[in-house]
GROMACS .gro file of C-alpha atoms in nm:
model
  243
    1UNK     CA    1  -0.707  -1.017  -1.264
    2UNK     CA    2  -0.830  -1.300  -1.058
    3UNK     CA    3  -1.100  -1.146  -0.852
    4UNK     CA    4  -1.273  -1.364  -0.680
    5UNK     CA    5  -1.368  -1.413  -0.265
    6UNK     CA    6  -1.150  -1.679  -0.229
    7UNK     CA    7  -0.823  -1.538  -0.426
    8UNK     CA    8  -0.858  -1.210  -0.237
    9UNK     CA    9  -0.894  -1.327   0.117
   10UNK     CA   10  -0.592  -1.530   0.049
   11UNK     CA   11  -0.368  -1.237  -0.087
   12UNK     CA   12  -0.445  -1.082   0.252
   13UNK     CA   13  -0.366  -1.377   0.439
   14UNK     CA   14  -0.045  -1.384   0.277
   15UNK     CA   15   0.024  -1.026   0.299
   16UNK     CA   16  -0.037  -1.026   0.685
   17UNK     CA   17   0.038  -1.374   0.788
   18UNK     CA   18   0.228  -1.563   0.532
   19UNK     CA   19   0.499  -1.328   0.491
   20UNK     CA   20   0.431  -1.114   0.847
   21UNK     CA   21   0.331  -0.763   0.719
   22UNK     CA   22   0.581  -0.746   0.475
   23UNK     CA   23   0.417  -0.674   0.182
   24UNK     CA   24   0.115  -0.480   0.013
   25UNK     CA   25  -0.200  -0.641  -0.152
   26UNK     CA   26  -0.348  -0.450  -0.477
   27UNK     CA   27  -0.675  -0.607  -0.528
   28UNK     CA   28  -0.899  -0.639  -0.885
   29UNK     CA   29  -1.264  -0.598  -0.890
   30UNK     CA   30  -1.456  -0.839  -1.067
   31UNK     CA   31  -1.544  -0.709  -1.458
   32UNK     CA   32  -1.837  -0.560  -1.507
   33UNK     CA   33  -1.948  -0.421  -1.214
   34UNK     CA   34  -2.186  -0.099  -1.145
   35UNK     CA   35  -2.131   0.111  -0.812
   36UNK     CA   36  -2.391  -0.027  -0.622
   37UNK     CA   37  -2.277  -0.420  -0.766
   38UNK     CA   38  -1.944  -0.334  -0.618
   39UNK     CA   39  -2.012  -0.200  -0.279
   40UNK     CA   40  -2.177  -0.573  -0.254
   41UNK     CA   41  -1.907  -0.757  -0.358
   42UNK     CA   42  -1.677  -0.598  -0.081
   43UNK     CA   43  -1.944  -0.607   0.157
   44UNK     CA   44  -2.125  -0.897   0.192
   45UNK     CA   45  -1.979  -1.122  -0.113
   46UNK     CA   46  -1.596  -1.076  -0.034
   47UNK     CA   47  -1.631  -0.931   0.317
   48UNK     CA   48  -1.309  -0.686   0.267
   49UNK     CA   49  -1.495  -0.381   0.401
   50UNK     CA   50  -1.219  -0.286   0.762
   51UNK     CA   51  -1.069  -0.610   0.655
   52UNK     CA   52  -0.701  -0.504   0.646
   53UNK     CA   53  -0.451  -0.237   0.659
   54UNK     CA   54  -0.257  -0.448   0.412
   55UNK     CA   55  -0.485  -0.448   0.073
   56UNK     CA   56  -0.659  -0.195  -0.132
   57UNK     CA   57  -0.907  -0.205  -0.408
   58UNK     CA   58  -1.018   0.001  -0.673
   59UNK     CA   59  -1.352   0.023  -0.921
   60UNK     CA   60  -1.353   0.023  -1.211
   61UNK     CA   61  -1.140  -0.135  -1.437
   62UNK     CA   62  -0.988   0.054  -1.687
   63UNK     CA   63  -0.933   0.059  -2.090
   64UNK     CA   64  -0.568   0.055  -2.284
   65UNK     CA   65  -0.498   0.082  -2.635
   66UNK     CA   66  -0.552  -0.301  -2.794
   67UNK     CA   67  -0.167  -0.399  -2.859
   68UNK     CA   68  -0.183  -0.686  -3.128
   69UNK     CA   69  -0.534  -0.669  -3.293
   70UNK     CA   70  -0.439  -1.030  -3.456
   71UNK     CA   71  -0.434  -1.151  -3.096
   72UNK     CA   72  -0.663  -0.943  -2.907
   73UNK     CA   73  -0.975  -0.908  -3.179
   74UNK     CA   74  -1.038  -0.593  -3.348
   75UNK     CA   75  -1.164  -0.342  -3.063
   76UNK     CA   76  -0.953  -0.026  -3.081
   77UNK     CA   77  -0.918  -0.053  -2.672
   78UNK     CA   78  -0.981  -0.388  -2.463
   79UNK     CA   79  -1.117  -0.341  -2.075
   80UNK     CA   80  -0.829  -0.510  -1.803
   81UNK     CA   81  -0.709  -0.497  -1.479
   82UNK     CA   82  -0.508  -0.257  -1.355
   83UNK     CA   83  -0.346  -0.372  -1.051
   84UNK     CA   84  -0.036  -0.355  -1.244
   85UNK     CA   85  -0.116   0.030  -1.363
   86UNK     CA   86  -0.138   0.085  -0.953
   87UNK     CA   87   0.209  -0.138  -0.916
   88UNK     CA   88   0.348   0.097  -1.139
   89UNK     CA   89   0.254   0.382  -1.000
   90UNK     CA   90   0.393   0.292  -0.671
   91UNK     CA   91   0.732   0.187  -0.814
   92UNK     CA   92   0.755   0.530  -1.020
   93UNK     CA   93   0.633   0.711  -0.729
   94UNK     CA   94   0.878   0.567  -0.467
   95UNK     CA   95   1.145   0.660  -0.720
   96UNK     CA   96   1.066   1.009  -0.811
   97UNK     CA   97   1.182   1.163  -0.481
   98UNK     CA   98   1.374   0.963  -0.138
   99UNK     CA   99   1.089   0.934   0.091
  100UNK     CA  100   0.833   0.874  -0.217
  101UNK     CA  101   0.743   0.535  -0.049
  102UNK     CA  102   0.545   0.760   0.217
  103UNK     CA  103   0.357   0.952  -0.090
  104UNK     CA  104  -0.032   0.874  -0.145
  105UNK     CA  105  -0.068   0.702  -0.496
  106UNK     CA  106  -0.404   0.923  -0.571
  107UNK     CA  107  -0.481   1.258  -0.747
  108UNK     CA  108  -0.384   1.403  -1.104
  109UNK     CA  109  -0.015   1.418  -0.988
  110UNK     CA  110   0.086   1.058  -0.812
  111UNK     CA  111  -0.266   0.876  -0.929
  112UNK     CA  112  -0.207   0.885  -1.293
  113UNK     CA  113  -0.225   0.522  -1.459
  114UNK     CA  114   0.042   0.533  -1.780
  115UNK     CA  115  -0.126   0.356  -2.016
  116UNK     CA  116  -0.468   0.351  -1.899
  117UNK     CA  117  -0.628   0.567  -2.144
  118UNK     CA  118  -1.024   0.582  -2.033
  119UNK     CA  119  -1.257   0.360  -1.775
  120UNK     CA  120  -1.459   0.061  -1.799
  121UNK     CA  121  -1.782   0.230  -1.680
  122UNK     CA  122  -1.877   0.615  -1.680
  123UNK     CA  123  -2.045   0.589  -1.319
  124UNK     CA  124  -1.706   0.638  -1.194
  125UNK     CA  125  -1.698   0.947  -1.389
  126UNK     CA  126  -1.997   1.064  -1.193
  127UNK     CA  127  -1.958   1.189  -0.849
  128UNK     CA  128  -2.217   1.078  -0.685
  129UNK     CA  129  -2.139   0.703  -0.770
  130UNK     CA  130  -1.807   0.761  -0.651
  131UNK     CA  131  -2.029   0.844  -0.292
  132UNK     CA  132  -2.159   0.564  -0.284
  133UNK     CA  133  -1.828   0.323  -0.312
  134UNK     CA  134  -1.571   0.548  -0.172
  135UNK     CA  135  -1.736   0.506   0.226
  136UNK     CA  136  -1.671   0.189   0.152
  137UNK     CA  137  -1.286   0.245   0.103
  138UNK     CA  138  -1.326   0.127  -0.245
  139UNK     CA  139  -1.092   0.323  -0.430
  140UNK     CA  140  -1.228   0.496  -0.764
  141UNK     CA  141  -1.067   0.499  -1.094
  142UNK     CA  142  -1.204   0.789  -1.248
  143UNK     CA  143  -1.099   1.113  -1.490
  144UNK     CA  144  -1.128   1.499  -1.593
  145UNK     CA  145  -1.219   1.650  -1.914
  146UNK     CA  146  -0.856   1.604  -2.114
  147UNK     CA  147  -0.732   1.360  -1.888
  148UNK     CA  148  -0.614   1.034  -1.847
  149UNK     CA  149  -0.784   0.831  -1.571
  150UNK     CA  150  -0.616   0.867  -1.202
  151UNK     CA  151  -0.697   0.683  -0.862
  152UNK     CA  152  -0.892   0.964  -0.694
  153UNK     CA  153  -0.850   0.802  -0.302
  154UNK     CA  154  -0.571   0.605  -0.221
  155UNK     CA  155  -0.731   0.419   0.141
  156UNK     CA  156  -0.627   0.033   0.271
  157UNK     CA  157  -0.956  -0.155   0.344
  158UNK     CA  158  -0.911  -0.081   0.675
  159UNK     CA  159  -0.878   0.291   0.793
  160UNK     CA  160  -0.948   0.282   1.142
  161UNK     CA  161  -0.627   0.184   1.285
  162UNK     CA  162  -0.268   0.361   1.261
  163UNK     CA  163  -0.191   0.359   0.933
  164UNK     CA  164  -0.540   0.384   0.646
  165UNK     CA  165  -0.381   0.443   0.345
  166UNK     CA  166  -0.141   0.299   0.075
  167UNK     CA  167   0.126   0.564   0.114
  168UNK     CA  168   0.132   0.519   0.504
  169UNK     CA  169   0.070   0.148   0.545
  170UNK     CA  170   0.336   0.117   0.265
  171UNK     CA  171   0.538   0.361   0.414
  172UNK     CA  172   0.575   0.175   0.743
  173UNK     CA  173   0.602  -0.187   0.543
  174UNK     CA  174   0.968  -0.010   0.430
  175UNK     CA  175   1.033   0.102   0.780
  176UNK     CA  176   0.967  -0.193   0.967
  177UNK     CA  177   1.182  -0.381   0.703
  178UNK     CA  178   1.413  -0.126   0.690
  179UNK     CA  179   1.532  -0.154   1.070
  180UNK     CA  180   1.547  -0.525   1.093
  181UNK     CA  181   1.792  -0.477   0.792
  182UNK     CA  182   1.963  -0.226   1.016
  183UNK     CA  183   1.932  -0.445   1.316
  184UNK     CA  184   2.066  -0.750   1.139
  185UNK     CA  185   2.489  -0.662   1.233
  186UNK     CA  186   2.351  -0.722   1.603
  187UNK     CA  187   2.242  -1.068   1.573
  188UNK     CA  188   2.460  -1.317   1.798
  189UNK     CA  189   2.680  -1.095   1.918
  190UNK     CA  190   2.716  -1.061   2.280
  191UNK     CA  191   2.508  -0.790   2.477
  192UNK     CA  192   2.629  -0.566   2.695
  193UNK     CA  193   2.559  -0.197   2.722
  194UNK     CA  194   2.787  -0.134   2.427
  195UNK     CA  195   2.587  -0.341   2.152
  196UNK     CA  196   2.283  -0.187   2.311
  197UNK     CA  197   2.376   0.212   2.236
  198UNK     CA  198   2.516   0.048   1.824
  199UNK     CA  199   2.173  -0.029   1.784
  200UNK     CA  200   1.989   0.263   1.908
  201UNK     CA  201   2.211   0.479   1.732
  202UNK     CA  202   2.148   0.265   1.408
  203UNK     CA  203   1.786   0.271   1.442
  204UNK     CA  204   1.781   0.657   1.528
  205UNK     CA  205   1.991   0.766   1.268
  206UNK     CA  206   1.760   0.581   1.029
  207UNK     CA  207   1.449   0.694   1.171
  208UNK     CA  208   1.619   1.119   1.159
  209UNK     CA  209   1.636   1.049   0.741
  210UNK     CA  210   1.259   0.943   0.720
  211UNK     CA  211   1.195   1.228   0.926
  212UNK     CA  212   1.332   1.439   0.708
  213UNK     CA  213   1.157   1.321   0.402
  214UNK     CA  214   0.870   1.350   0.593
  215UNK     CA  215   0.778   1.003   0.689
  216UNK     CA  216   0.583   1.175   0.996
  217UNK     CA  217   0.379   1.418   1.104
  218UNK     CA  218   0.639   1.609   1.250
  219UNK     CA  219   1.005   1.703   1.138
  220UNK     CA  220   1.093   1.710   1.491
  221UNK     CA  221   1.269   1.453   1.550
  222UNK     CA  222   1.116   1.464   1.925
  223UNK     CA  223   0.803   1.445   1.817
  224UNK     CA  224   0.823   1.259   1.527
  225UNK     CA  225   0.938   0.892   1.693
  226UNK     CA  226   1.118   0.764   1.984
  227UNK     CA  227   1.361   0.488   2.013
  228UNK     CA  228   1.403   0.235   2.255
  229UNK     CA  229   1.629  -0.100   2.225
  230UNK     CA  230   1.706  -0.155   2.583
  231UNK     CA  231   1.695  -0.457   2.816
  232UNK     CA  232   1.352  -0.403   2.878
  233UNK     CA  233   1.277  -0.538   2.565
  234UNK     CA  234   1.489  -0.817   2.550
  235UNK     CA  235   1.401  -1.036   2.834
  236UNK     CA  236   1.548  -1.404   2.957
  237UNK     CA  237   1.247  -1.506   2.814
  238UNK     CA  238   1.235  -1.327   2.497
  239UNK     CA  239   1.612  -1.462   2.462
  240UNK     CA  240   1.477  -1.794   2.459
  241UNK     CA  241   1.254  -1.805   2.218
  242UNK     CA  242   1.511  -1.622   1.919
  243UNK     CA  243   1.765  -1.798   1.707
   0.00000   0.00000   0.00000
């Protein structure tokens, strides 16, 4: 719920530098905020727009059901944040099926928000406000007749380089951690050409079960990813600079 220039340029800072790609940013909007209002805030107020494969945001907020009237005031429904809607989504989503890490969390299926009964402002209903923020790889909240409201993109605020959305820039965050997990028996123990083929296998046995769950574009394991942990990779050099 903080939203503000400074708090979000720091969550991607920590996402990418701080803690070396190992984790996901899910950004709030500021409250209050028509179509047009938000494509400036990520554009020239923020400056997110091709900022990161790391962080996403989303307009608008959304509405729940007011929990404790004696706390909250007497509205029926009170207008919050939903990063933690989108959290959940991802957690329920990477549990429904092995492999649901890779899924997109967008559509009326994996985009649903529990608890998020209607949006903060109808322009998201209408699609050609969602035009004009979606370019922008804002991500829009929005809803169908009978519905409850469902992220209908799921794109990182960057989506020109390898990996543009949550469900593959996430996917490869649990991959890349995944194999230094993997990797981890091999650490101080002696090379030689028989430590070398332990840790390809390792790695390529791993990288078969994501292709199977479709990680990739491919289910052939050929095409799909290649591995290579030879001596070409780890250098005098390189040697010298690892603990």
């Amino acid at each position: 719920g903080r939203a503000t220039s400074a708090v979000h340029n720091a969550m991607i800072t920590y996402c990418e530098t701080t803690r070396l790609g190992a984790c996901f940013a899910l950004l709030d909007q500021p409250a209050g905020l028509s179509a047009s209002s938000m494509v400036t805030y990520v554009e020239e107020t923020a400056l997110l727009v091709g900022l990161s494969e790391f962080g996403h945001i989303h307009w608008p907020r959304g509405k729940v059901l007011n929990p404790n009237r004696t706390v909250y005031g007497s509205d029926k429904q009170l207008v919050v944040p939903v990063s933690g809607h989108i959290a959940g989504a991802c957690a329920r989503i990477d549990n429904a099926r092995l492999g649901g890490v890779h899924d997109a969390i967008a559509g009326i299926v994996n985009g649903v928000l529990i608890g998020v009964v209607d949006v903060e402002n109808d322009q998201a209903l209408d699609v050609n406000q969602r035009n004009l923020v979606e370019p922008k790889n804002i991500n829009t909240l929005t809803s169908l007749p009978g519905m409850r409201p469902f992220l209908n993109n799921s794109n990182c605020l960057k989506t020109t380089g390898n990996w543009g959305t949550i469900g593959e820039r996430r996917g490869m965050i649990f991959i890349e951690q995944s194999i230094k997990r993997v990797m981890e028996f091999a650490r101080q123990r002696n090379l030689g050409e028989r430590l070398y083929a332990e840790v390809n296998t390792s790695v390529t046995e791993f990288m078969r079960q994501q292709t199977a769950l479709d990680a990739f574009a491919s289910r052939n394991p050929k095409l799909a990813f290649f591995v290579d942990t030879g001596r070409g990779l780890n250098t005098d050099a390189v040697r010298a600079t690892k603990t």
